[in-house]
């Protein structure tokens, strides 16, 4: 370093169990015998139990720091523990400890700090409602399928993303099926009993499928599907260019699939889950954006076409009766053209917007 420099030295020591740090500031170039003192950590011994006394398997811990203007959290630290016990290093800042597991609702404890030295904490968690699922292809279990639980939006509340319907609400839990095809996940206890739950299953070589899930009631089978195919054409009024244009489809599972039509207006989608689907013309500006809206729904969603296992469905998107319009806009400032600028058209239609 330059002879006139003043530096800060930092050290990280991995003891095998804990990661220790030390720091010293104001060290001048040429100084010898510099000592960095590593302080031993203050440890927190945690015992995690359910209300009935049984241990919480594989709990997850997150520190929520409290001494800033706004709370910040650390990354969740999973601990492989069959008996619910764990030893954590207390942070330097005053914090809350958030504890949860796949089948336990999260709870926070504290505040805790290193100033108190080594400490112990007894944690009691509340079990979530547990669902046990088996992913199968015919009679064979499927390993490595991703299963995500979602609640459905209430029947009287419609939701759209980029003008297409969305049935599923936020993700509640997710996991991958084991060698026996099994997945065990928890449902939060604060989710109303009237809210329906579905599982979205994804596995390479199969269609992305959506399944109704019962709360409790034993093991439920989720049958994978290789799906069906949609073929069709985008039909536009005479004089309107057909390509390149986009069409988009969804079955309401939160995923929108798009295709660019060819010079004849033809398009195809393969590997679609059986059931009802919605289709509409799409726009390039929406591909990488999500525009959400909600509305009161008075009748069930009407799907445009049906997909069947192993079959091809033909459906043409006919826009010949759709109103078309063009806007000629001229902008001047004090009678002069302002140069390059952007003009936004505002409309109630989320797709046009």
Short mmCIF file of C-alpha atoms in Angstrom, two decimals:
data_model
loop_
_atom_site.label_atom_id
_atom_site.label_comp_id
_atom_site.label_asym_id
_atom_site.label_seq_id
_atom_site.Cartn_x
_atom_site.Cartn_y
_atom_site.Cartn_z
CA UNK A 1 0.00 0.00 0.00
CA UNK A 2 1.20 3.62 -0.37
CA UNK A 3 3.49 4.71 2.46
CA UNK A 4 1.01 7.38 3.57
CA UNK A 5 -2.02 5.07 3.59
CA UNK A 6 -4.19 4.27 6.59
CA UNK A 7 -6.14 1.03 6.20
CA UNK A 8 -8.74 -1.18 7.87
CA UNK A 9 -7.87 -4.84 8.38
CA UNK A 10 -10.55 -7.51 8.61
CA UNK A 11 -10.21 -11.20 9.37
CA UNK A 12 -12.62 -14.11 9.05
CA UNK A 13 -11.95 -17.30 10.99
CA UNK A 14 -13.92 -20.47 10.30
CA UNK A 15 -13.71 -22.61 13.41
CA UNK A 16 -15.58 -25.47 11.77
CA UNK A 17 -18.70 -24.75 13.83
CA UNK A 18 -18.90 -20.96 13.75
CA UNK A 19 -17.71 -18.15 11.51
CA UNK A 20 -15.85 -15.52 13.55
CA UNK A 21 -14.78 -12.04 12.43
CA UNK A 22 -12.43 -9.36 13.68
CA UNK A 23 -11.62 -5.86 12.49
CA UNK A 24 -9.12 -3.10 13.25
CA UNK A 25 -9.17 0.38 11.77
CA UNK A 26 -6.53 3.09 11.54
CA UNK A 27 -3.60 0.80 10.73
CA UNK A 28 -0.76 2.74 9.08
CA UNK A 29 1.40 1.43 6.26
CA UNK A 30 4.62 -0.07 7.60
CA UNK A 31 3.14 -0.87 11.01
CA UNK A 32 4.25 -4.27 12.34
CA UNK A 33 2.87 -6.64 14.93
CA UNK A 34 -0.73 -5.67 14.28
CA UNK A 35 -3.10 -7.78 16.40
CA UNK A 36 -6.72 -8.52 15.45
CA UNK A 37 -8.68 -9.90 18.37
CA UNK A 38 -11.37 -12.40 17.57
CA UNK A 39 -14.05 -12.43 20.24
CA UNK A 40 -15.64 -15.81 21.00
CA UNK A 41 -19.28 -15.86 19.91
CA UNK A 42 -22.26 -15.73 22.20
CA UNK A 43 -24.36 -18.83 21.52
CA UNK A 44 -28.08 -19.45 21.64
CA UNK A 45 -29.24 -23.00 22.37
CA UNK A 46 -32.73 -23.48 20.91
CA UNK A 47 -35.21 -26.28 21.63
CA UNK A 48 -38.15 -26.35 19.20
CA UNK A 49 -41.30 -28.25 20.16
CA UNK A 50 -44.95 -28.39 19.17
CA UNK A 51 -47.66 -27.84 21.75
CA UNK A 52 -47.93 -31.59 22.35
CA UNK A 53 -44.21 -31.82 23.18
CA UNK A 54 -43.04 -33.54 19.98
CA UNK A 55 -39.89 -32.04 18.36
CA UNK A 56 -40.00 -29.81 15.28
CA UNK A 57 -38.01 -31.57 12.57
CA UNK A 58 -35.62 -29.45 10.48
CA UNK A 59 -36.59 -25.98 11.75
CA UNK A 60 -35.58 -22.82 9.87
CA UNK A 61 -34.24 -19.70 11.61
CA UNK A 62 -34.21 -16.09 10.41
CA UNK A 63 -32.79 -13.10 12.32
CA UNK A 64 -34.91 -9.93 12.13
CA UNK A 65 -32.66 -6.97 13.01
CA UNK A 66 -34.41 -4.33 15.13
CA UNK A 67 -31.87 -1.54 15.69
CA UNK A 68 -32.24 0.16 12.31
CA UNK A 69 -34.84 2.62 11.04
CA UNK A 70 -36.61 -0.36 9.46
CA UNK A 71 -36.44 -4.09 10.21
CA UNK A 72 -34.13 -6.17 8.04
CA UNK A 73 -33.88 -9.92 7.87
CA UNK A 74 -31.08 -12.39 7.37
CA UNK A 75 -31.34 -15.32 4.99
CA UNK A 76 -33.27 -18.25 6.41
CA UNK A 77 -30.92 -20.84 7.94
CA UNK A 78 -32.27 -24.41 7.75
CA UNK A 79 -30.99 -26.82 10.43
CA UNK A 80 -31.13 -30.59 9.96
CA UNK A 81 -32.37 -31.67 13.37
CA UNK A 82 -34.55 -34.63 14.17
CA UNK A 83 -34.98 -33.62 17.83
CA UNK A 84 -35.72 -29.92 17.24
CA UNK A 85 -32.50 -28.66 18.88
CA UNK A 86 -30.03 -26.20 17.36
CA UNK A 87 -27.16 -23.94 18.40
CA UNK A 88 -27.01 -20.49 16.79
CA UNK A 89 -24.54 -17.62 16.99
CA UNK A 90 -26.22 -14.53 18.42
CA UNK A 91 -25.89 -11.49 16.14
CA UNK A 92 -24.16 -8.32 17.26
CA UNK A 93 -27.33 -6.31 16.78
CA UNK A 94 -30.49 -6.61 18.84
CA UNK A 95 -32.75 -8.96 16.89
CA UNK A 96 -35.84 -11.11 16.88
CA UNK A 97 -35.54 -14.79 16.00
CA UNK A 98 -38.13 -16.07 13.51
CA UNK A 99 -38.63 -19.85 13.67
CA UNK A 100 -40.65 -21.97 11.23
CA UNK A 101 -40.70 -25.30 9.42
CA UNK A 102 -42.48 -26.91 6.49
CA UNK A 103 -45.38 -27.91 8.74
CA UNK A 104 -45.21 -25.16 11.39
CA UNK A 105 -46.48 -21.60 11.23
CA UNK A 106 -43.73 -18.97 11.74
CA UNK A 107 -43.32 -17.32 15.15
CA UNK A 108 -40.91 -14.65 16.42
CA UNK A 109 -39.03 -14.60 19.75
CA UNK A 110 -36.94 -11.95 21.47
CA UNK A 111 -35.52 -9.36 21.42
CA UNK A 112 -32.15 -11.11 21.76
CA UNK A 113 -28.60 -9.76 21.69
CA UNK A 114 -25.02 -10.90 22.17
CA UNK A 115 -24.68 -8.65 25.22
CA UNK A 116 -26.37 -11.26 27.39
CA UNK A 117 -23.73 -13.93 26.67
CA UNK A 118 -24.69 -17.56 26.05
CA UNK A 119 -28.45 -18.10 26.29
CA UNK A 120 -31.14 -20.75 25.93
CA UNK A 121 -34.55 -20.45 24.27
CA UNK A 122 -37.54 -22.81 24.40
CA UNK A 123 -39.67 -22.46 21.27
CA UNK A 124 -43.24 -23.75 20.97
CA UNK A 125 -44.72 -23.71 17.46
CA UNK A 126 -48.22 -24.33 16.13
CA UNK A 127 -48.65 -27.02 13.49
CA UNK A 128 -50.03 -26.06 10.12
CA UNK A 129 -52.75 -28.13 8.54
CA UNK A 130 -50.79 -30.91 6.82
CA UNK A 131 -51.53 -32.32 3.36
CA UNK A 132 -49.84 -35.48 2.07
CA UNK A 133 -49.62 -35.88 -1.70
CA UNK A 134 -48.32 -38.64 -3.99
CA UNK A 135 -47.26 -37.67 -7.54
CA UNK A 136 -47.78 -40.55 -9.98
CA UNK A 137 -47.62 -41.37 -13.68
CA UNK A 138 -50.18 -44.11 -13.97
CA UNK A 139 -49.23 -46.51 -11.16
CA UNK A 140 -45.59 -45.36 -10.97
CA UNK A 141 -44.42 -42.78 -8.39
CA UNK A 142 -42.64 -39.74 -9.84
CA UNK A 143 -39.54 -38.38 -8.13
CA UNK A 144 -38.40 -34.75 -8.46
CA UNK A 145 -41.72 -33.19 -9.43
CA UNK A 146 -42.13 -29.64 -8.11
CA UNK A 147 -45.39 -29.23 -6.21
CA UNK A 148 -46.64 -25.78 -5.15
CA UNK A 149 -49.74 -25.20 -3.02
CA UNK A 150 -51.88 -22.14 -3.75
CA UNK A 151 -55.19 -20.86 -2.48
CA UNK A 152 -57.78 -19.83 -5.07
CA UNK A 153 -59.22 -16.35 -5.32
CA UNK A 154 -62.76 -16.11 -3.89
CA UNK A 155 -65.49 -17.04 -6.36
CA UNK A 156 -66.95 -13.51 -6.33
CA UNK A 157 -63.62 -11.81 -7.02
CA UNK A 158 -62.09 -11.98 -10.48
CA UNK A 159 -58.40 -11.26 -11.11
CA UNK A 160 -56.56 -10.66 -14.36
CA UNK A 161 -52.93 -10.33 -15.34
CA UNK A 162 -52.31 -8.54 -18.62
CA UNK A 163 -55.98 -9.00 -19.46
CA UNK A 164 -56.03 -12.79 -18.89
CA UNK A 165 -57.79 -14.49 -15.93
CA UNK A 166 -55.86 -15.69 -12.87
CA UNK A 167 -57.50 -18.23 -10.56
CA UNK A 168 -54.66 -18.87 -8.12
CA UNK A 169 -53.57 -16.60 -5.28
CA UNK A 170 -50.12 -16.44 -3.68
CA UNK A 171 -48.04 -19.57 -3.11
CA UNK A 172 -48.53 -21.18 0.32
CA UNK A 173 -45.78 -23.82 0.22
CA UNK A 174 -43.67 -25.77 -2.27
CA UNK A 175 -41.47 -28.86 -2.30
CA UNK A 176 -40.26 -31.67 -4.57
CA UNK A 177 -41.53 -35.23 -4.52
CA UNK A 178 -39.22 -37.91 -3.06
CA UNK A 179 -38.36 -41.34 -4.49
CA UNK A 180 -41.81 -42.59 -3.48
CA UNK A 181 -43.48 -39.62 -5.16
CA UNK A 182 -44.49 -38.24 -1.77
CA UNK A 183 -44.74 -34.59 -0.72
CA UNK A 184 -45.80 -33.43 2.76
CA UNK A 185 -46.61 -29.73 3.15
CA UNK A 186 -48.32 -27.47 5.66
CA UNK A 187 -51.22 -25.08 5.10
CA UNK A 188 -51.27 -21.92 7.29
CA UNK A 189 -53.86 -22.07 10.04
CA UNK A 190 -55.01 -18.50 9.36
CA UNK A 191 -56.22 -19.46 5.87
CA UNK A 192 -60.03 -19.48 5.97
CA UNK A 193 -61.70 -22.89 5.74
CA UNK A 194 -63.81 -21.64 2.84
CA UNK A 195 -60.73 -20.97 0.68
CA UNK A 196 -60.09 -23.76 -1.82
CA UNK A 197 -56.54 -25.05 -2.21
CA UNK A 198 -54.90 -26.34 -5.38
CA UNK A 199 -51.55 -27.93 -6.19
CA UNK A 200 -49.61 -26.93 -9.31
CA UNK A 201 -47.33 -29.79 -10.41
CA UNK A 202 -44.40 -29.38 -12.81
CA UNK A 203 -42.09 -32.08 -14.16
CA UNK A 204 -40.01 -32.23 -17.35
CA UNK A 205 -41.79 -34.24 -20.03
CA UNK A 206 -45.25 -33.58 -18.55
CA UNK A 207 -47.82 -30.80 -18.75
CA UNK A 208 -47.98 -28.25 -15.94
CA UNK A 209 -51.15 -29.39 -14.17
CA UNK A 210 -53.46 -27.95 -11.52
CA UNK A 211 -55.19 -30.22 -8.98
CA UNK A 212 -57.77 -29.61 -6.25
CA UNK A 213 -56.41 -30.50 -2.80
CA UNK A 214 -58.35 -31.52 0.31
CA UNK A 215 -57.18 -30.42 3.74
CA UNK A 216 -56.47 -33.55 5.74
CA UNK A 217 -58.29 -36.71 4.83
CA UNK A 218 -55.28 -38.93 4.14
CA UNK A 219 -52.95 -39.24 1.18
CA UNK A 220 -54.06 -37.77 -2.15
CA UNK A 221 -52.83 -38.85 -5.60
CA UNK A 222 -51.80 -36.25 -8.16
CA UNK A 223 -51.89 -37.84 -11.62
CA UNK A 224 -49.46 -36.32 -14.12
CA UNK A 225 -50.53 -35.68 -17.70
CA UNK A 226 -48.62 -35.35 -20.95
CA UNK A 227 -51.37 -33.02 -22.05
CA UNK A 228 -52.80 -32.11 -25.40
CA UNK A 229 -52.15 -29.69 -28.27
CA UNK A 230 -53.80 -26.49 -29.50
CA UNK A 231 -53.59 -25.45 -33.14
CA UNK A 232 -55.27 -22.44 -34.66
CA UNK A 233 -55.02 -19.26 -36.66
CA UNK A 234 -55.23 -15.57 -35.88
CA UNK A 235 -57.87 -14.16 -38.22
CA UNK A 236 -57.76 -10.38 -38.69
CA UNK A 237 -59.73 -7.93 -40.88
CA UNK A 238 -58.67 -7.59 -44.49
CA UNK A 239 -55.71 -5.26 -44.88
CA UNK A 240 -54.34 -5.91 -41.38
CA UNK A 241 -50.92 -7.59 -41.27
CA UNK A 242 -51.08 -10.98 -39.55
CA UNK A 243 -47.40 -11.48 -38.76
CA UNK A 244 -45.50 -10.86 -36.67
CA UNK A 245 -48.27 -10.83 -34.05
CA UNK A 246 -48.58 -12.57 -30.68
CA UNK A 247 -51.28 -14.76 -29.15
CA UNK A 248 -51.37 -15.72 -25.47
CA UNK A 249 -53.20 -18.46 -23.56
CA UNK A 250 -53.74 -19.42 -19.91
CA UNK A 251 -55.81 -21.84 -17.86
CA UNK A 252 -55.78 -19.44 -14.90
CA UNK A 253 -52.82 -21.02 -13.08
CA UNK A 254 -50.86 -17.76 -13.13
CA UNK A 255 -48.71 -18.69 -16.14
CA UNK A 256 -49.19 -17.02 -19.54
CA UNK A 257 -47.86 -18.82 -22.63
CA UNK A 258 -47.25 -16.89 -25.86
CA UNK A 259 -46.54 -17.70 -29.50
CA UNK A 260 -45.67 -15.58 -32.53
CA UNK A 261 -47.99 -16.43 -35.43
CA UNK A 262 -46.46 -17.29 -38.80
CA UNK A 263 -47.07 -15.47 -42.10
CA UNK A 264 -50.36 -17.38 -42.49
CA UNK A 265 -51.49 -16.45 -39.00
CA UNK A 266 -51.05 -20.03 -37.73
CA UNK A 267 -49.91 -20.92 -34.19
CA UNK A 268 -49.51 -24.06 -32.05
CA UNK A 269 -49.12 -24.86 -28.34
CA UNK A 270 -48.12 -28.35 -27.16
CA UNK A 271 -48.07 -30.07 -23.77
CA UNK A 272 -51.12 -28.23 -22.39
CA UNK A 273 -52.95 -29.51 -19.32
CA UNK A 274 -56.45 -30.89 -19.95
CA UNK A 275 -59.26 -28.45 -19.11
CA UNK A 276 -60.51 -25.01 -20.06
CA UNK A 277 -58.25 -22.30 -21.51
CA UNK A 278 -58.51 -18.62 -22.43
CA UNK A 279 -56.90 -17.03 -25.50
CA UNK A 280 -56.39 -13.48 -26.74
CA UNK A 281 -54.13 -11.40 -28.94
CA UNK A 282 -51.07 -10.23 -27.01
CA UNK A 283 -48.53 -7.44 -27.27
CA UNK A 284 -44.75 -7.48 -27.03
CA UNK A 285 -44.66 -4.80 -24.34
CA UNK A 286 -46.56 -7.17 -22.00
CA UNK A 287 -44.19 -10.15 -22.31
CA UNK A 288 -41.82 -8.89 -19.61
CA UNK A 289 -44.38 -7.01 -17.49
CA UNK A 290 -47.34 -7.90 -15.28
CA UNK A 291 -50.36 -5.59 -15.09
CA UNK A 292 -52.87 -6.84 -12.50
CA UNK A 293 -56.47 -5.81 -11.93
CA UNK A 294 -59.48 -7.07 -9.98
CA UNK A 295 -63.24 -6.96 -10.45
CA UNK A 296 -66.47 -8.31 -8.96
CA UNK A 297 -67.47 -11.53 -10.68
CA UNK A 298 -71.12 -12.49 -10.97
CA UNK A 299 -70.73 -15.68 -13.02
CA UNK A 300 -68.10 -18.42 -13.48
CA UNK A 301 -65.23 -17.87 -15.90
CA UNK A 302 -66.09 -18.78 -19.48
CA UNK A 303 -63.20 -20.55 -21.20
CA UNK A 304 -62.62 -20.21 -24.93
CA UNK A 305 -61.60 -23.80 -25.70
CA UNK A 306 -61.04 -27.21 -24.06
CA UNK A 307 -57.88 -29.33 -24.10
CA UNK A 308 -58.08 -33.13 -23.92
CA UNK A 309 -55.38 -35.66 -23.00
CA UNK A 310 -53.45 -36.86 -26.07
CA UNK A 311 -55.65 -34.97 -28.54
CA UNK A 312 -55.32 -31.85 -30.71
CA UNK A 313 -57.87 -29.05 -30.32
CA UNK A 314 -58.49 -26.60 -33.18
CA UNK A 315 -59.47 -23.06 -32.22
CA UNK A 316 -59.13 -19.93 -34.38
CA UNK A 317 -58.92 -16.50 -32.76
CA UNK A 318 -61.19 -14.41 -35.00
CA UNK A 319 -60.71 -10.65 -34.61
CA UNK A 320 -62.73 -9.58 -37.65
CA UNK A 321 -65.57 -8.26 -35.46
CA UNK A 322 -63.18 -6.48 -33.07
CA UNK A 323 -63.37 -2.66 -33.30
CA UNK A 324 -60.16 -1.28 -34.78
CA UNK A 325 -59.10 2.34 -34.59
CA UNK A 326 -56.13 4.60 -35.23
CA UNK A 327 -55.12 7.81 -33.52
CA UNK A 328 -53.38 10.68 -35.25
CA UNK A 329 -51.69 12.82 -32.60
CA UNK A 330 -49.87 16.10 -33.13
CA UNK A 331 -48.09 17.82 -30.23
CA UNK A 332 -46.71 21.36 -30.21
CA UNK A 333 -45.35 23.60 -27.46
CA UNK A 334 -45.82 27.33 -28.09
CA UNK A 335 -46.58 26.47 -31.70
CA UNK A 336 -43.35 24.53 -32.28
CA UNK A 337 -42.63 20.82 -32.48
CA UNK A 338 -41.02 19.71 -29.19
CA UNK A 339 -38.72 17.12 -30.71
CA UNK A 340 -38.63 13.38 -29.78
CA UNK A 341 -41.06 12.49 -26.99
CA UNK A 342 -43.19 9.66 -25.61
CA UNK A 343 -46.99 9.76 -25.62
CA UNK A 344 -49.00 7.42 -23.35
CA UNK A 345 -52.57 6.37 -24.13
CA UNK A 346 -54.61 5.73 -21.00
CA UNK A 347 -57.54 3.32 -21.15
CA UNK A 348 -59.53 1.08 -18.83
CA UNK A 349 -58.36 -1.98 -20.78
CA UNK A 350 -55.21 -3.34 -19.02
CA UNK A 351 -53.91 -4.85 -22.27
CA UNK A 352 -54.10 -1.60 -24.22
CA UNK A 353 -52.66 0.22 -21.22
#
